[in-house]
Amino acid sequence: MFKKFDEKENVSNCIQLKTSVIKGIKNQLIEQFPGIDPWLNQIMPKKDPVKIVRCHEHIEILTVDKGAIKFVLSGANIMCPGLTSPGAKLYPAAVDTVVAIMAEGKQHALCVGVMKMSAEEIEKVNKGIGIENIHYLNDGLWHMKTYK
């Protein structure tokens, strides 16, 4: 996904944060992770600037209808009818393209998948698996613990 990343082409905006904002971030980190205090200056040195880099979207975002939500969240692949019904939005995407799947009326992605048919084929055939679900909210990867 980031192999072809080009700063001039993919970055839309870059701003430097004010010192007061950086202090607020550090305070929130200390509040959320009390044991981080001894290492905080290594993670965010005092004199180093902190910047926010905004990039253009790197992944196609498709929308499924409300009826597909419970199936997607249980790990099911996304079927073509869920991508072509009135609440869904299907944008041009080729086979084997990685896509994010949003739900109708929601603002965050439900899953990440790989196109098994092109968007054009999905509209024509409207039957079978359109997208393979490879990672979804609350799956094993989502709940994986960090190891030291």
Coordinates of C-alpha atoms in Angstrom, one line a residue:
M1 CA 0.0 0.0 0.0
F2 CA 2.8 2.4 0.8
K3 CA 5.4 1.1 -1.7
K4 CA 4.3 3.7 -4.3
F5 CA 3.9 6.5 -1.7
D6 CA 5.2 9.8 -3.0
E7 CA 5.3 12.9 -0.7
K8 CA 4.4 15.4 -3.4
E9 CA 1.6 13.3 -4.8
N10 CA 0.1 11.8 -1.6
V11 CA 0.5 14.4 1.1
S12 CA -2.2 17.1 1.1
N13 CA -1.2 19.1 4.1
C14 CA 1.5 19.3 6.8
I15 CA 1.2 21.5 9.9
Q16 CA 3.4 22.0 13.0
L17 CA 1.7 21.7 16.3
K18 CA 1.9 24.5 18.9
T19 CA 3.8 23.8 22.1
S20 CA 0.6 24.0 24.2
V21 CA -1.0 21.3 22.0
I22 CA 2.1 19.0 22.4
K23 CA 1.9 19.5 26.2
G24 CA -1.8 18.5 26.1
I25 CA -0.9 15.3 24.1
K26 CA 1.9 14.4 26.6
N27 CA -0.5 15.0 29.5
Q28 CA -3.1 12.7 27.9
L29 CA -0.5 10.0 27.3
I30 CA 0.6 10.2 31.0
E31 CA -3.0 10.0 32.1
Q32 CA -3.8 7.0 29.8
F33 CA -0.5 5.2 30.4
P34 CA 0.8 6.1 33.9
G35 CA 4.0 4.0 33.4
I36 CA 5.1 5.9 30.3
D37 CA 6.4 8.9 32.2
P38 CA 10.1 7.8 32.3
W39 CA 10.2 7.2 28.5
L40 CA 8.0 10.1 27.4
N41 CA 11.0 12.4 26.6
Q42 CA 12.5 9.6 24.5
I43 CA 9.3 9.2 22.5
M44 CA 8.6 12.9 22.2
P45 CA 11.8 15.0 22.9
K46 CA 11.1 18.5 24.3
K47 CA 12.7 20.5 21.5
D48 CA 11.7 18.4 18.5
P49 CA 8.8 19.7 16.5
V50 CA 5.6 17.6 16.2
K51 CA 3.8 17.7 12.8
I52 CA 0.5 16.4 11.5
V53 CA 0.8 15.1 8.0
R54 CA -2.5 14.7 6.2
C55 CA -2.6 12.3 3.3
H56 CA -5.1 11.6 0.6
E57 CA -7.0 8.4 0.9
H58 CA -4.9 5.3 0.1
I59 CA -7.7 2.8 0.0
E60 CA -11.0 2.5 -1.9
I61 CA -14.0 2.8 0.4
L62 CA -17.1 0.9 -0.5
T63 CA -20.4 0.9 1.4
V64 CA -22.7 -2.1 2.2
D65 CA -26.3 -1.9 3.1
K66 CA -27.6 -2.1 6.6
G67 CA -28.7 -5.7 6.2
A68 CA -25.1 -6.9 5.6
I69 CA -23.6 -5.4 8.8
K70 CA -24.2 -8.3 11.2
F71 CA -22.8 -10.8 8.6
V72 CA -19.7 -8.7 7.9
L73 CA -19.0 -8.3 11.6
S74 CA -19.2 -12.1 12.1
G75 CA -16.5 -12.6 9.4
A76 CA -18.7 -13.4 6.4
N77 CA -17.5 -12.4 2.9
I78 CA -19.4 -9.6 1.3
M79 CA -21.9 -10.8 -1.3
C80 CA -22.7 -8.9 -4.5
P81 CA -26.3 -8.1 -3.5
G82 CA -25.0 -6.3 -0.4
L83 CA -22.9 -4.0 -2.7
T84 CA -25.6 -3.3 -5.3
S85 CA -28.7 -2.6 -3.1
P86 CA -30.1 0.9 -2.6
G87 CA -28.1 1.7 0.6
A88 CA -24.8 0.5 -0.8
K89 CA -22.2 2.5 -2.7
L90 CA -19.9 0.7 -5.2
Y91 CA -17.0 2.6 -6.8
P92 CA -14.8 1.4 -9.6
A93 CA -12.2 -1.1 -8.3
A94 CA -10.3 -3.9 -10.0
V95 CA -9.9 -7.5 -8.9
D96 CA -7.5 -8.1 -6.0
T97 CA -7.8 -4.4 -4.9
V98 CA -7.7 -3.9 -1.1
V99 CA -10.8 -2.0 0.0
A100 CA -12.3 -0.7 3.2
I101 CA -15.9 -1.6 3.8
M102 CA -18.2 1.0 5.5
A103 CA -21.8 0.4 6.5
E104 CA -24.7 2.5 5.3
G105 CA -25.1 5.4 7.8
K106 CA -21.8 4.7 9.7
Q107 CA -18.6 6.7 9.7
H108 CA -16.0 4.0 10.4
A109 CA -15.0 1.0 8.4
L110 CA -16.4 -2.5 9.4
C111 CA -13.7 -4.5 7.7
V112 CA -10.9 -4.6 5.2
G113 CA -11.3 -6.9 2.2
V114 CA -10.0 -7.9 -1.2
M115 CA -12.1 -7.6 -4.3
K116 CA -12.8 -11.0 -5.8
M117 CA -14.7 -9.5 -8.8
S118 CA -14.3 -6.1 -10.4
A119 CA -16.9 -3.5 -9.6
E120 CA -18.2 -3.8 -13.1
E121 CA -18.6 -7.6 -12.7
I122 CA -20.3 -7.2 -9.3
E123 CA -23.0 -5.0 -10.9
K124 CA -23.5 -7.3 -13.9
V125 CA -23.5 -10.7 -12.1
N126 CA -25.0 -9.5 -8.8
K127 CA -24.5 -13.0 -7.4
G128 CA -21.8 -14.7 -5.3
I129 CA -18.8 -13.3 -3.3
G130 CA -17.8 -9.9 -4.3
I131 CA -15.3 -9.1 -1.6
E132 CA -13.3 -11.5 0.6
N133 CA -13.4 -10.3 4.2
I134 CA -9.8 -10.5 5.5
H135 CA -10.0 -8.4 8.7
Y136 CA -13.1 -7.1 10.6
L137 CA -14.0 -5.4 13.9
N138 CA -13.6 -7.6 16.9
D139 CA -11.8 -10.5 15.1
G140 CA -8.7 -12.3 16.3
L141 CA -6.3 -9.7 15.0
W142 CA -8.4 -6.9 16.6
H143 CA -8.1 -8.6 20.0
M144 CA -4.5 -9.7 19.7
K145 CA -2.4 -8.9 22.7
T146 CA 1.0 -7.3 22.4
Y147 CA 4.0 -9.5 23.3
K148 CA 7.2 -8.3 24.8

